[in-house]
Coordinates of C-alpha atoms and ligand atoms in Angstrom, one line a residue:
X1 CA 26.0 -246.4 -105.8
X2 CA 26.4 -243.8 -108.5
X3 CA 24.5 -245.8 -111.3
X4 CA 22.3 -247.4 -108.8
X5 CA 21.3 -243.9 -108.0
X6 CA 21.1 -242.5 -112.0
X7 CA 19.4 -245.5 -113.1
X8 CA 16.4 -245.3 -110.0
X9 CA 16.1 -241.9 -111.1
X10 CA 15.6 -243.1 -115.0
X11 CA 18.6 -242.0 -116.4
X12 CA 21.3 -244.6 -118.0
X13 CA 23.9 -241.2 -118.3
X14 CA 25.3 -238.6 -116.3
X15 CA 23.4 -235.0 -116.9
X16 CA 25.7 -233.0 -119.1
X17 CA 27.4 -235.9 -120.8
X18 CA 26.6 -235.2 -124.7
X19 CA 25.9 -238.7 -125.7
X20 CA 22.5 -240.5 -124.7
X21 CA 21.4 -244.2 -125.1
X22 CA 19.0 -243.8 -128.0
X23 CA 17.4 -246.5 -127.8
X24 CA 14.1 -245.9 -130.1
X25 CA 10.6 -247.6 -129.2
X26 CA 10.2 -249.6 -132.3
X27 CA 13.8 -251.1 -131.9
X28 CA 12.5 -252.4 -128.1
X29 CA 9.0 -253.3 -129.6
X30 CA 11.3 -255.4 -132.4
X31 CA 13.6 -256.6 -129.5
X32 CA 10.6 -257.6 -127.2
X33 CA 9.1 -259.4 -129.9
X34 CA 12.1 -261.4 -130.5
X35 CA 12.7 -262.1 -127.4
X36 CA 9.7 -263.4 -126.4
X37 CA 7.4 -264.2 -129.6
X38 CA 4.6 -262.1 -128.8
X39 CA 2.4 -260.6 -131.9
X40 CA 2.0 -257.0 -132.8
X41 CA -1.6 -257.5 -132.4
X42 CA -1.0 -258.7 -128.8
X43 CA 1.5 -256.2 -127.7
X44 CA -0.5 -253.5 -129.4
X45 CA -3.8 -254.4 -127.1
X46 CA -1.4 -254.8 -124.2
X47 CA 0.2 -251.4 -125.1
X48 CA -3.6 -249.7 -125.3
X49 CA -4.1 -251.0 -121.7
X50 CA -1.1 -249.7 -119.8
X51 CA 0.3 -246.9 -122.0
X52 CA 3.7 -247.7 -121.1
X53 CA 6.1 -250.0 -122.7
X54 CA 7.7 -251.3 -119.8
X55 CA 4.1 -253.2 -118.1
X56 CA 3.5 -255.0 -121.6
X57 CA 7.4 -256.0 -121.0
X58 CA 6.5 -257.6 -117.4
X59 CA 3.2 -259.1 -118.6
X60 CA 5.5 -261.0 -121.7
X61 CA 8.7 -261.2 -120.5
X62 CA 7.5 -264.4 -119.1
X63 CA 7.2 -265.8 -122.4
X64 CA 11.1 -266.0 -123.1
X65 CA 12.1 -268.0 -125.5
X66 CA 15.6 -270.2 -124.6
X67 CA 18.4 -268.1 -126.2
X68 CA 22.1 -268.7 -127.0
X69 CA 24.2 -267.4 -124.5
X70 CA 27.5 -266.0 -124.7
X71 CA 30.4 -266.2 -122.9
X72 CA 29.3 -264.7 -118.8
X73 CA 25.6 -264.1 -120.0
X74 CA 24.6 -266.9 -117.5
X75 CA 25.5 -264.8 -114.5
X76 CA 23.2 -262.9 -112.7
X77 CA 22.6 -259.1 -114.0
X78 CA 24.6 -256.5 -111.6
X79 CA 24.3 -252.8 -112.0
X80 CA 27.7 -252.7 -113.1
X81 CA 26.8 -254.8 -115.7
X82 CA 23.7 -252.6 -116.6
X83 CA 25.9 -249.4 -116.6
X84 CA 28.6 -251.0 -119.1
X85 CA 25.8 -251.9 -121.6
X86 CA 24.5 -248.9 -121.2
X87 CA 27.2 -247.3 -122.1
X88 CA 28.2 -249.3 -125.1
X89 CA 25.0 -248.4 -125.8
X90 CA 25.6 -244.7 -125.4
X91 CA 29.2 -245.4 -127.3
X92 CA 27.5 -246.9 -130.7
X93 CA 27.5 -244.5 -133.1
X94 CA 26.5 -244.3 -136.9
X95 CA 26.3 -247.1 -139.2
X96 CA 25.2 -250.4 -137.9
X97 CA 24.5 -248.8 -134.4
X98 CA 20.7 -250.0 -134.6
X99 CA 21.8 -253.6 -134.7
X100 CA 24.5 -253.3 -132.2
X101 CA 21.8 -251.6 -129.5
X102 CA 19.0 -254.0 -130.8
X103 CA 21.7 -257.2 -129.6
X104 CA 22.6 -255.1 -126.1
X105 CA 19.3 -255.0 -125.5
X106 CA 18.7 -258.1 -126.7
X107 CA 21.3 -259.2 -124.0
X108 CA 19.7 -257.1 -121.1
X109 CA 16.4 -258.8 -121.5
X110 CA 17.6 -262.3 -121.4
X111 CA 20.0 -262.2 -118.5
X112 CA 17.3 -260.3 -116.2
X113 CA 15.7 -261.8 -113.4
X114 CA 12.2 -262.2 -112.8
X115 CA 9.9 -259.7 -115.0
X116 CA 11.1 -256.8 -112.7
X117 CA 14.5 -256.6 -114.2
X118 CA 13.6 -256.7 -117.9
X119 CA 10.4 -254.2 -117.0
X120 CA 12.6 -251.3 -115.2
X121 CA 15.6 -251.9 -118.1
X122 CA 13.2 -250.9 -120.7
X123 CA 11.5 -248.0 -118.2
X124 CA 14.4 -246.5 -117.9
X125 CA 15.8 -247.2 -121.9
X126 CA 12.3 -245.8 -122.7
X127 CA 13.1 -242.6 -120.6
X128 CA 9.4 -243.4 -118.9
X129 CA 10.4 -242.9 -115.3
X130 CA 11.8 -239.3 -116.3
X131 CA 8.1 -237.7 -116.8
X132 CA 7.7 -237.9 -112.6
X133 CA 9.7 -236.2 -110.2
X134 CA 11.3 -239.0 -109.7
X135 CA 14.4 -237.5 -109.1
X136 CA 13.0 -235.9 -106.0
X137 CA 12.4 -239.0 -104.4
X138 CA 15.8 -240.6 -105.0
X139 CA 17.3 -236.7 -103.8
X140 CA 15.2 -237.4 -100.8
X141 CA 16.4 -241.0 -100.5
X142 CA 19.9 -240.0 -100.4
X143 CA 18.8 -237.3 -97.7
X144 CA 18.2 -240.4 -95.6
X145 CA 20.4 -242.9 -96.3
X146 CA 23.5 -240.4 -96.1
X147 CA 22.3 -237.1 -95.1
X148 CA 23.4 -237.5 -91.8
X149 CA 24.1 -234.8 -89.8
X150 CA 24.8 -232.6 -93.3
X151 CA 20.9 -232.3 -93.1
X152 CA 18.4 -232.0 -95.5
X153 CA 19.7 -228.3 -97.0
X154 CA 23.2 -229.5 -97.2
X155 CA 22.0 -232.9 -99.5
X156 CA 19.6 -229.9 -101.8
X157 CA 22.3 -227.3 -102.6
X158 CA 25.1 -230.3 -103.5
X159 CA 22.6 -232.1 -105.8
X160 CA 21.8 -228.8 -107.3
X161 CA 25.1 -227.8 -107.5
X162 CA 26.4 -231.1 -109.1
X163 CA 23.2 -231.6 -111.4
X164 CA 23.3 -235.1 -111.4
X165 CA 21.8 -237.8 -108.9
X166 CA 24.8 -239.7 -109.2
X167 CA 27.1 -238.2 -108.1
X168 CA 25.4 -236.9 -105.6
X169 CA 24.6 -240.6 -104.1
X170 CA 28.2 -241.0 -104.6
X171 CA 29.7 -237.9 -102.5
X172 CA 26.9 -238.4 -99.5
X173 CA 28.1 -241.5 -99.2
X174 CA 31.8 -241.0 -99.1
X175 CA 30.7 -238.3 -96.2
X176 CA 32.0 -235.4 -99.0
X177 CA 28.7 -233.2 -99.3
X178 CA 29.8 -230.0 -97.3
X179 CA 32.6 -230.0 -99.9
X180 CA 30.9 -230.0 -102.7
X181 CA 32.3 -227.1 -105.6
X182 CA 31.5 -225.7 -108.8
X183 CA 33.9 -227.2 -111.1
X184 CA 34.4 -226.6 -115.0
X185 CA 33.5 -229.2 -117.3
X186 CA 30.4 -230.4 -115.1
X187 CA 27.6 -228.2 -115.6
X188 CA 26.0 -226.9 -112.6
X189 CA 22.0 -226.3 -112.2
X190 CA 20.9 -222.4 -113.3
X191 CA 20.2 -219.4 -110.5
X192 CA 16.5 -218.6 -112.1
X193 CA 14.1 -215.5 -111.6
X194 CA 11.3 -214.9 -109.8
X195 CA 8.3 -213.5 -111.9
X196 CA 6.8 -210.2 -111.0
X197 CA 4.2 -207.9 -112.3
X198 CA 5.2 -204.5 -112.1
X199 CA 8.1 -201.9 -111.3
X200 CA 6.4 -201.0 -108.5
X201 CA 6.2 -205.0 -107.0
X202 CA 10.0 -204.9 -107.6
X203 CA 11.0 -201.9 -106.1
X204 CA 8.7 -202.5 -102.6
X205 CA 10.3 -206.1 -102.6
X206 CA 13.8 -205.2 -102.9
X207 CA 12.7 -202.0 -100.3
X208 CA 13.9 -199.4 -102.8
X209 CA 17.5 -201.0 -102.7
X210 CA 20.3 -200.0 -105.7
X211 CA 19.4 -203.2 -108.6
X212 CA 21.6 -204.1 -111.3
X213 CA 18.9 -204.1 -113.8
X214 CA 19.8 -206.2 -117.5
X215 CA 17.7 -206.8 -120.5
X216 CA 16.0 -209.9 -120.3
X217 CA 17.4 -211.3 -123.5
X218 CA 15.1 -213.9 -125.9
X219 CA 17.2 -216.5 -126.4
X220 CA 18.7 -219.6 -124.6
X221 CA 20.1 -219.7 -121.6
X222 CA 24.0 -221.0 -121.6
X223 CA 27.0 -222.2 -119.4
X224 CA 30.3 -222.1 -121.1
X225 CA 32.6 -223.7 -119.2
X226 CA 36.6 -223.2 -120.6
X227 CA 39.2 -225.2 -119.2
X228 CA 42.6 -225.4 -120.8
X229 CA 42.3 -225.2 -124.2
X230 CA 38.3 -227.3 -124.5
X231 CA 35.4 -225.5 -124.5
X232 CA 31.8 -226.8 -123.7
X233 CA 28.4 -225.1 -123.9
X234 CA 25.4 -226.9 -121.4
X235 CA 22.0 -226.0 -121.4
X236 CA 19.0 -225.0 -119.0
X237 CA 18.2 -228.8 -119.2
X238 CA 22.3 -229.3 -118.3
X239 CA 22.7 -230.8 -121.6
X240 CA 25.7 -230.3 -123.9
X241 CA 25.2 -227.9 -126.7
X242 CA 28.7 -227.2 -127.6
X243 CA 28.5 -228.1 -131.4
X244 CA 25.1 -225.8 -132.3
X245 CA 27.2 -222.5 -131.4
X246 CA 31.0 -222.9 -132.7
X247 CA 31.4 -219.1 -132.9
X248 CA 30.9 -219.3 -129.3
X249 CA 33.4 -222.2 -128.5
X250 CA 35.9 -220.3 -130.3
X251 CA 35.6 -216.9 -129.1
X252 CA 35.8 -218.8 -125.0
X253 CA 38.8 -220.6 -126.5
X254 CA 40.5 -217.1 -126.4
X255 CA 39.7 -216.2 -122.9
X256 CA 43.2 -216.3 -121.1
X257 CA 41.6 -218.4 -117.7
X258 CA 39.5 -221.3 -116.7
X259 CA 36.1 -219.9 -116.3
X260 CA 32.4 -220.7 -116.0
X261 CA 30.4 -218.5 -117.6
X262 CA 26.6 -217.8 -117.4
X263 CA 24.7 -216.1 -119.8
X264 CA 21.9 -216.1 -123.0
X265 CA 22.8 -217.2 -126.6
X266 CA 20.6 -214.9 -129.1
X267 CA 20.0 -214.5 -132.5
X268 CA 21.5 -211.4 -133.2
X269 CA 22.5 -209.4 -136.2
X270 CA 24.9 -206.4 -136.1
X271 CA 23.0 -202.8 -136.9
X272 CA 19.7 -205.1 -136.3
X273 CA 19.6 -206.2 -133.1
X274 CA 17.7 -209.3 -132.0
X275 CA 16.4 -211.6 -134.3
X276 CA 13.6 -214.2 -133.8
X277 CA 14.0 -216.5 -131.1
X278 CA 12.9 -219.3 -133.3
X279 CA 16.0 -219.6 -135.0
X280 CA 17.8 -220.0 -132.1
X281 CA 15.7 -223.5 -132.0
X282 CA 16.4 -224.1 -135.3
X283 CA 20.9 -224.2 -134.7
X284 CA 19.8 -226.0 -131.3
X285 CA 18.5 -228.8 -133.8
X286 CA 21.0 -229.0 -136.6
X287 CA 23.9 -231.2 -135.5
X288 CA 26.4 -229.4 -138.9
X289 CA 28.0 -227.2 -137.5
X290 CA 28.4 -225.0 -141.0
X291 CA 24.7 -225.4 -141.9
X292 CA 23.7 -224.2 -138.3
X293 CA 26.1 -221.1 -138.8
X294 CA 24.2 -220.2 -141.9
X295 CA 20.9 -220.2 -140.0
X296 CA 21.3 -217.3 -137.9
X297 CA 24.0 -215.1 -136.4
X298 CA 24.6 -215.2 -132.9
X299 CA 25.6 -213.1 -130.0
X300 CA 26.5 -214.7 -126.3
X301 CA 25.5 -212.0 -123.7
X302 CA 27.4 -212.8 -120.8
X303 CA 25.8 -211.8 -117.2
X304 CA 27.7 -214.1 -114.2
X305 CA 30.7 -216.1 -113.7
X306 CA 30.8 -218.9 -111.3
X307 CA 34.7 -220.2 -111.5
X308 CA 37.9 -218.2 -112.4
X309 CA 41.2 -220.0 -112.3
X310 CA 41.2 -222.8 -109.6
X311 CA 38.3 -221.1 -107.4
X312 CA 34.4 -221.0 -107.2
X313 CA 33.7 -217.5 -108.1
X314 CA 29.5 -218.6 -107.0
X315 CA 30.1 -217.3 -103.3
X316 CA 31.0 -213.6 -104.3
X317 CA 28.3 -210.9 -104.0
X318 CA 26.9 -209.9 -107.8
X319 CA 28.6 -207.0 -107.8
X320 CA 32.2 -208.5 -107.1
X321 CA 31.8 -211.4 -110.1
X322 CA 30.7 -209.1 -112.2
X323 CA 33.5 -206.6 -111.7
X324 CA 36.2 -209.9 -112.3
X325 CA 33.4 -211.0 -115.6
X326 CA 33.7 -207.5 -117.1
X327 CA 38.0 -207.9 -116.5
X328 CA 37.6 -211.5 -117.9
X329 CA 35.9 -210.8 -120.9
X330 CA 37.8 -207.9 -122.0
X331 CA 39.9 -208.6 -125.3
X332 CA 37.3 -211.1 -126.3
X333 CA 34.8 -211.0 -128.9
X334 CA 32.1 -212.3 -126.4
X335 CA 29.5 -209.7 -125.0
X336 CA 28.7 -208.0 -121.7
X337 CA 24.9 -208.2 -120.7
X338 CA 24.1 -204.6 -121.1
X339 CA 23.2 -203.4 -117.4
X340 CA 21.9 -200.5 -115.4
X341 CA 21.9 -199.5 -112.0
X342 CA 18.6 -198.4 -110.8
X343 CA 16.6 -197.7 -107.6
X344 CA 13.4 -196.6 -108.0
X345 CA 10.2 -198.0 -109.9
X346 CA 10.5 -194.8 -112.2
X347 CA 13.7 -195.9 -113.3
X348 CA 13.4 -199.9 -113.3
X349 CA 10.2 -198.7 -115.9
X350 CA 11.9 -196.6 -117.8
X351 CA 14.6 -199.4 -118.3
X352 CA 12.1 -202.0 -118.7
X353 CA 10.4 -199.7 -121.9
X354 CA 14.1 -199.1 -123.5
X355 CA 14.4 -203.3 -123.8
X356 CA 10.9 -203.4 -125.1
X357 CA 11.8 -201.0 -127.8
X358 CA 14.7 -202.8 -128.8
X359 CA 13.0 -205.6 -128.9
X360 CA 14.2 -207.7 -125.9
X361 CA 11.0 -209.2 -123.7
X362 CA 11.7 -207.2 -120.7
X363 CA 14.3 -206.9 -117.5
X364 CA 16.0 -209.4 -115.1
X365 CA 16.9 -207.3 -111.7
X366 CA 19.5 -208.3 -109.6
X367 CA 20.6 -208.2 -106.3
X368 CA 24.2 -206.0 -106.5
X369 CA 25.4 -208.4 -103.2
X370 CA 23.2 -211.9 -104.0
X371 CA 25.8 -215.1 -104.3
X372 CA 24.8 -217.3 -107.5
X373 CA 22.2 -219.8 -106.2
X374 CA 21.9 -222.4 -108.4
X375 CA 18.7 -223.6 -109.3
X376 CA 17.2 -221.3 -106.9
X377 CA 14.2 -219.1 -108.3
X378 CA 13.6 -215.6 -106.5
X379 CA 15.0 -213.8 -103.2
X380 CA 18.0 -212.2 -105.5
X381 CA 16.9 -212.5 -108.9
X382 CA 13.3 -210.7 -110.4
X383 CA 11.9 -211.0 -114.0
X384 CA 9.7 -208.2 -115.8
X385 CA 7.6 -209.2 -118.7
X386 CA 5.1 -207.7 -120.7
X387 CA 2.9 -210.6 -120.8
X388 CA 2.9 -212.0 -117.2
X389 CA 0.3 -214.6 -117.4
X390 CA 1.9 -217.7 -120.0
X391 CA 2.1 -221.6 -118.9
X392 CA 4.7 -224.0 -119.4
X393 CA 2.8 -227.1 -120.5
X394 CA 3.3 -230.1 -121.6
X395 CA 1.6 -231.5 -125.0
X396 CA -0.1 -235.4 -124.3
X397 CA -2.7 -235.1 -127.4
X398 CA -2.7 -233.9 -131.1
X399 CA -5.1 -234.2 -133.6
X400 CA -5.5 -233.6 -137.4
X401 CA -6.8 -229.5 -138.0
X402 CA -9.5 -228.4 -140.1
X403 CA -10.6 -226.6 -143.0
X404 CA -6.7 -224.5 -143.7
X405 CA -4.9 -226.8 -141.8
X406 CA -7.0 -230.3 -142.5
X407 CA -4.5 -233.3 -143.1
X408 CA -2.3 -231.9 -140.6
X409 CA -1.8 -232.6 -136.8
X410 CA -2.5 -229.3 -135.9
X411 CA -4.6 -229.1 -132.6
X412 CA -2.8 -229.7 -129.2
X413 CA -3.9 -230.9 -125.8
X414 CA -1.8 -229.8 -122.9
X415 CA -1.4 -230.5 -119.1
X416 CA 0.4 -229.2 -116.1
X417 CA 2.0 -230.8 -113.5
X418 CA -0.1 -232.1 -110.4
X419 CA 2.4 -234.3 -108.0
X420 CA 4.2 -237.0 -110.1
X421 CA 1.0 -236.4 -112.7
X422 CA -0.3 -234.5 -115.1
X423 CA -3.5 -232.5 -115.5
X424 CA -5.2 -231.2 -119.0
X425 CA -5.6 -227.8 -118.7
X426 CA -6.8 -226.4 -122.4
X427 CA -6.4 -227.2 -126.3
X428 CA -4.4 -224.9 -128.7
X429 CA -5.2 -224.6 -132.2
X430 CA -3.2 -221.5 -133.4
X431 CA 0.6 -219.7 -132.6
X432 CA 2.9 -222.2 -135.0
X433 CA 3.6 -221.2 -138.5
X434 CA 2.8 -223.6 -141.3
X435 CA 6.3 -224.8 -141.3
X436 CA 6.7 -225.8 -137.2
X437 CA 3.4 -227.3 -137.7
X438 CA 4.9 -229.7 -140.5
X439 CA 7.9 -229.8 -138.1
X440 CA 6.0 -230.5 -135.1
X441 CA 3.8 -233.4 -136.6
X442 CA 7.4 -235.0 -137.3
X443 CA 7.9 -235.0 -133.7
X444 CA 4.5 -236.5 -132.4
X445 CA 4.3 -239.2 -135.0
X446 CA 7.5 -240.0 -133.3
X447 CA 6.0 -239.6 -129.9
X448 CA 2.4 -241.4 -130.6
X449 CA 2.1 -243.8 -127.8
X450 CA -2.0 -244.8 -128.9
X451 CA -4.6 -243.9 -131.5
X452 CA -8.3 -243.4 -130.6
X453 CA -9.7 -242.5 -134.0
X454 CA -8.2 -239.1 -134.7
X455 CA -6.9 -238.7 -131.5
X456 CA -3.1 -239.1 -130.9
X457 CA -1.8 -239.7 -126.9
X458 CA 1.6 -238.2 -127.6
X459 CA 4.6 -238.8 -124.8
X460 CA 4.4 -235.8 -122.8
X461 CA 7.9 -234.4 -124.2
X462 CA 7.3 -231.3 -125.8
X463 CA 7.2 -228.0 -123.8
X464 CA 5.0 -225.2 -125.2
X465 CA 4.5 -222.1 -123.9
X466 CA 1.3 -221.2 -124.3
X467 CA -0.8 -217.1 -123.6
X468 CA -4.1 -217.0 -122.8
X469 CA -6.4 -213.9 -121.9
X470 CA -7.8 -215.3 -118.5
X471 CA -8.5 -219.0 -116.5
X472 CA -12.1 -220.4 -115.4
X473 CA -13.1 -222.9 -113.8
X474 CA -14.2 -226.0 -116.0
X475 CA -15.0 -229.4 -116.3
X476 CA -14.0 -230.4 -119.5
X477 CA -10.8 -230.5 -118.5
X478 CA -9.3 -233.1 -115.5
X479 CA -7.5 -230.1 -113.8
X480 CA -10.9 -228.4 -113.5
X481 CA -9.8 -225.6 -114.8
X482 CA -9.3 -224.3 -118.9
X483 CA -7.5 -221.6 -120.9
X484 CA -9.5 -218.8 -122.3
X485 CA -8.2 -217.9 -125.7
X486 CA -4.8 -219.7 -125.8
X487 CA -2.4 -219.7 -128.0
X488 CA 1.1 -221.3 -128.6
X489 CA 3.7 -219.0 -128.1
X490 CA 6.5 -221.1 -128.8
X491 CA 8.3 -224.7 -128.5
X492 CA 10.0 -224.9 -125.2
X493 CA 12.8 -227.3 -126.4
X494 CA 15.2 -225.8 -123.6
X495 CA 12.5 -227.2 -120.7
X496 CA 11.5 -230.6 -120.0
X497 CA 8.3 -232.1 -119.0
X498 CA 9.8 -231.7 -115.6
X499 CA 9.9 -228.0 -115.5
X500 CA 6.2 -227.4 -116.5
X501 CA 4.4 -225.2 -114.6
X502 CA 2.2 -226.9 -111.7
X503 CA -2.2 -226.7 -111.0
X504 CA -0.9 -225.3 -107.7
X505 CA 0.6 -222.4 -110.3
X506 CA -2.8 -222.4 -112.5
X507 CA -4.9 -222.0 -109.2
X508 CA -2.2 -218.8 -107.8
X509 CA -2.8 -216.9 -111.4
X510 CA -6.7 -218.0 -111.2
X511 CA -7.1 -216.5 -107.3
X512 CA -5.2 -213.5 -108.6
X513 CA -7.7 -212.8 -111.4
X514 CA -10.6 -212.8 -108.7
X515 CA -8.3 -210.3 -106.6
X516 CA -8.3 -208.1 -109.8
X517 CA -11.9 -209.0 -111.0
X518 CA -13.0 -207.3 -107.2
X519 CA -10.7 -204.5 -106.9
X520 CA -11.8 -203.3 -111.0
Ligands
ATP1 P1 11.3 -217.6 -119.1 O1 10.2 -218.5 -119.5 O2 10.8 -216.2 -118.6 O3 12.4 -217.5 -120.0 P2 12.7 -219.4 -117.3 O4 11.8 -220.3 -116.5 O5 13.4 -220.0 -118.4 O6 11.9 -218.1 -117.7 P3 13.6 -217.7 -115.3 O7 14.8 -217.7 -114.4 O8 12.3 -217.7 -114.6 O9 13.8 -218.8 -116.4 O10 13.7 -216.3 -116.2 C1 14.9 -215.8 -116.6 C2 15.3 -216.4 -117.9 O11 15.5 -215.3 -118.8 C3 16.6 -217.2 -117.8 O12 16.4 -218.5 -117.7 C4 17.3 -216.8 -119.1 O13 17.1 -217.8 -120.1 C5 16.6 -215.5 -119.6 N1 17.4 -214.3 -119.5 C6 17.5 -213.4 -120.5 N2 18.3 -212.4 -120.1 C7 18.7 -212.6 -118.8 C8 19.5 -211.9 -117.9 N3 20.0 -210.7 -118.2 N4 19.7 -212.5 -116.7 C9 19.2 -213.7 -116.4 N5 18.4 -214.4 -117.2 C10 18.2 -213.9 -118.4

């Protein structure tokens, strides 16, 4: 039930396991050629006309050429089976891990049934199924295969507590949803912020109410979960980050409990303050651990605490985790968020303009007697930034630059979410430096799904963040809708294509120029 679960949702691991498949698309181009004798010229034509991997494997896989089987490759594919390649898959590391995945593969495609098997083995090796919201619908079809009496709410705050679809298929069916915990060593989805566009917005929503008000730090979000003497570090995406941020693991390694910890992981440099978020991405994407240390100091500002000794901590208001976070942390060379108490807008601005000055983006204000809701945005938790009006997008296009940056993939097209699709919203031709540019044409040559002249469909993987000055309507785009003046901000390698944000998001900040636009 749990793989059956993982794998409809596209996934061969469990979220928060470090390890991953990596299964590349020229090994299952090379592996699907094999298997089947097709040319390049005939799966690249096949390729053009579906734009994903996994409908040229149906419309070959018929083609199979007789193969020598090995011992038990006769019987009939189970999931079980699937979920043990996969993770020998997962398991093959370093030198001569190519060939050994190339042969799993190999195996998976020959002992599946029918072309649906061998088309949804290389959907879900080719992570294709993950750019939907898949997951929603196999969250929703747990809700009604085991929801029960639990009820819908029930089945959404275990999944988001537990993070992955597995095991929560697993626990609704063994009837264990209404005990679901928080439990170290299995990362647990983030409590999030709802954006707002003034002190005075804050203050009326939270009716003038006493706020624990914190910088909003410019850096990456980060669970540290300690138990016993290991230490791991998961990210926004509950991924495992543990070996970009050592000093971190061993300053937790000193903390005399079991905890789970929430907080942000910035660049930071005694005297200075904070450094440039940028280098942040830089340690999240060198696996030595020595190199990454010489990259950029770092400073973990702790804000929450969701487990202490034996007990979810999540429950508590704000105000009592804190109180046991500031005890916890004492002794330890890990950092308290610095926090205020305020009340009025007055004093949530005058905050607000200190963390500008020091060069943090804005505030985060919290609720003093909120519980931690994870993967909740808003109700408890408000965000303050200078610069309200930024997208999450999603790149799908790239093509070369001209005149300064000619001979270089330079010029980005980008979507938002609409439903399980995507919609273009605007081109970007300016924010990166010279050097992410040469980094970031790395990454789409990698990602190049099709070439129409100069024009590159890239996998929509890579999150920018992108300013603009306003929205207008437009057709040029299929969203019907385009950016004024945008620019990149920066590489969103802490979102997924997933947590982009939606037309329905485009058309709120569009309305709310037209509000402005009337009342100027
Ligand atoms: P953003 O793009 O603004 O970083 P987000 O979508 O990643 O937002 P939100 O919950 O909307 O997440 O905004 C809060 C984010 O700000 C957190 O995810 C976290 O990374 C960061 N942050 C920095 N300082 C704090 C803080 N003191 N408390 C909570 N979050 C903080």
């Amino acid at each position: 039930m749990e793989y059956a679960a993982r794998f409809a949702a596209g996934r061969t691991t469990r979220k928060g396991s470090a390890e991953e498949t990596q299964v590349g698309y020229s090994a299952l181009v090379g592996v699907l050629r094999e298997v089947t004798g097709v040319t390049q010229e005939e799966l690249s034509k096949s390729y053009l006309k579906h734009g994903d991997l996994s409908e040229s494997v149906a419309e070959f896989i018929g083609r199979r050429r007789e193969a020598t089987l090995f011992d038990g490759e006769e019987d009939p594919l189970t999931i079980l089976d699937v979920a043990s390649t996969f993770e020998r898959m997962t398991e093959a590391q370093g030198k001569g891990s190519t060939a050994t995945k190339r042969e799993l593969v190999k195996s998976l495609l020959h002992r599946g049934e029918g072309e649906l098997e061998a088309k949804y083995i290389v959907k879900i090796l080719s992570k294709e199924m993950r750019i939907g919201l898949v997951e929603g619908l196999v969250e929703e079809a747990v809700a009604q295969a085991f929801g029960g009496d639990a009820g819908r709410e029930t089945v959404k705050e275990a999944y988001l507590m537990l993070g992955d679809i597995g095991l929560l298929a697993r626990e609704a069916k063994c009837g264990r949803l209404a005990n679901v915990r928080i439990e170290p060593m299995r990362p647990t989805n983030f409590m999030l912020a709802e954006p707002m566009a003034s002190a005075e917005e804050i203050s009326a929503y939270f009716e003038g109410r006493e706020l624990f008000a914190e910088y909003k730090y410019d850096g990456v979000r980060a669970q540290v979960h300690k138990l016993g003497g290991e230490v791991k570090i998961f990210s926004r995406r509950l991924e495992e980050m543990t070996r970009s941020f050592p000093e971190v693991v061993d300053a937790a390694s000193r903390i005399p409990h079991d905890v789970v910890l929430d907080g942000e992981i910035v660049a930071f440099r005694e005297g200075e303050g904070p450094l440039s978020f940028q280098l942040i991405q830089r340690r999240l994407r060198r696996a030595d651990v020595e190199e990454s240390k010489r990259i950029a100091p770092i400073r973990y500002f702790c804000f929450d605490m969701l487990y202490l000794d034996g007990s979810p901590t999540h429950r508590e208001s704000f105000r009592a985790r804190r109180a046991l976070l500031w005890g916890v942390l004492k002794g330890t060379s890990l950092q308290r968020a610095d926090s205020r108490t305020v009340r009025t807008a007055g004093e949530i601005d005058a905050f607000f303009r200190e963390s500008r000055s020091l060069g943090y983006e804005g505030l985060v204000l919290k609720d003093p007697e909120s519980p931690y809701t994870p993967g909740r945005r808003g109700r408890y938790w408000a965000k303050l930034k200078e610069e309200l009006d930024t997208l999450d997008v999603v790149m799908v296009a790239a093509e070369f630059g001209h005149g300064k940056r000619a001979g270089k993939i330079s010029d980005y097209t980008f979507a938002v979410r609409d439903g399980d699709g995507l919609k273009v919203i605007g081109k970007a031709y300016s924010g990166l430096t010279d050097k992410e540019i040469d980094e970031m044409m790395v990454r789409i040559k990698r990602l190049t799904v099709g070439e129409a002249g100069f024009r590159m469909a890239v996998r929509p993987e890579i999150v920018l963040e992108v300013a603009f000055d306003s929205i207008q309507k437009s057709e040029r785009h299929d969203s019907g809708y385009a950016l004024r003046f945008p620019r990149i901000k920066r590489v969103r390698d802490d979102k997924q294509a997933g947590d982009i944000d939606t037309l329905e998001r485009v058309r709120e900040i569009y309305e709310g120029q037209k509000v402005k636009a009337d009342a100027a």
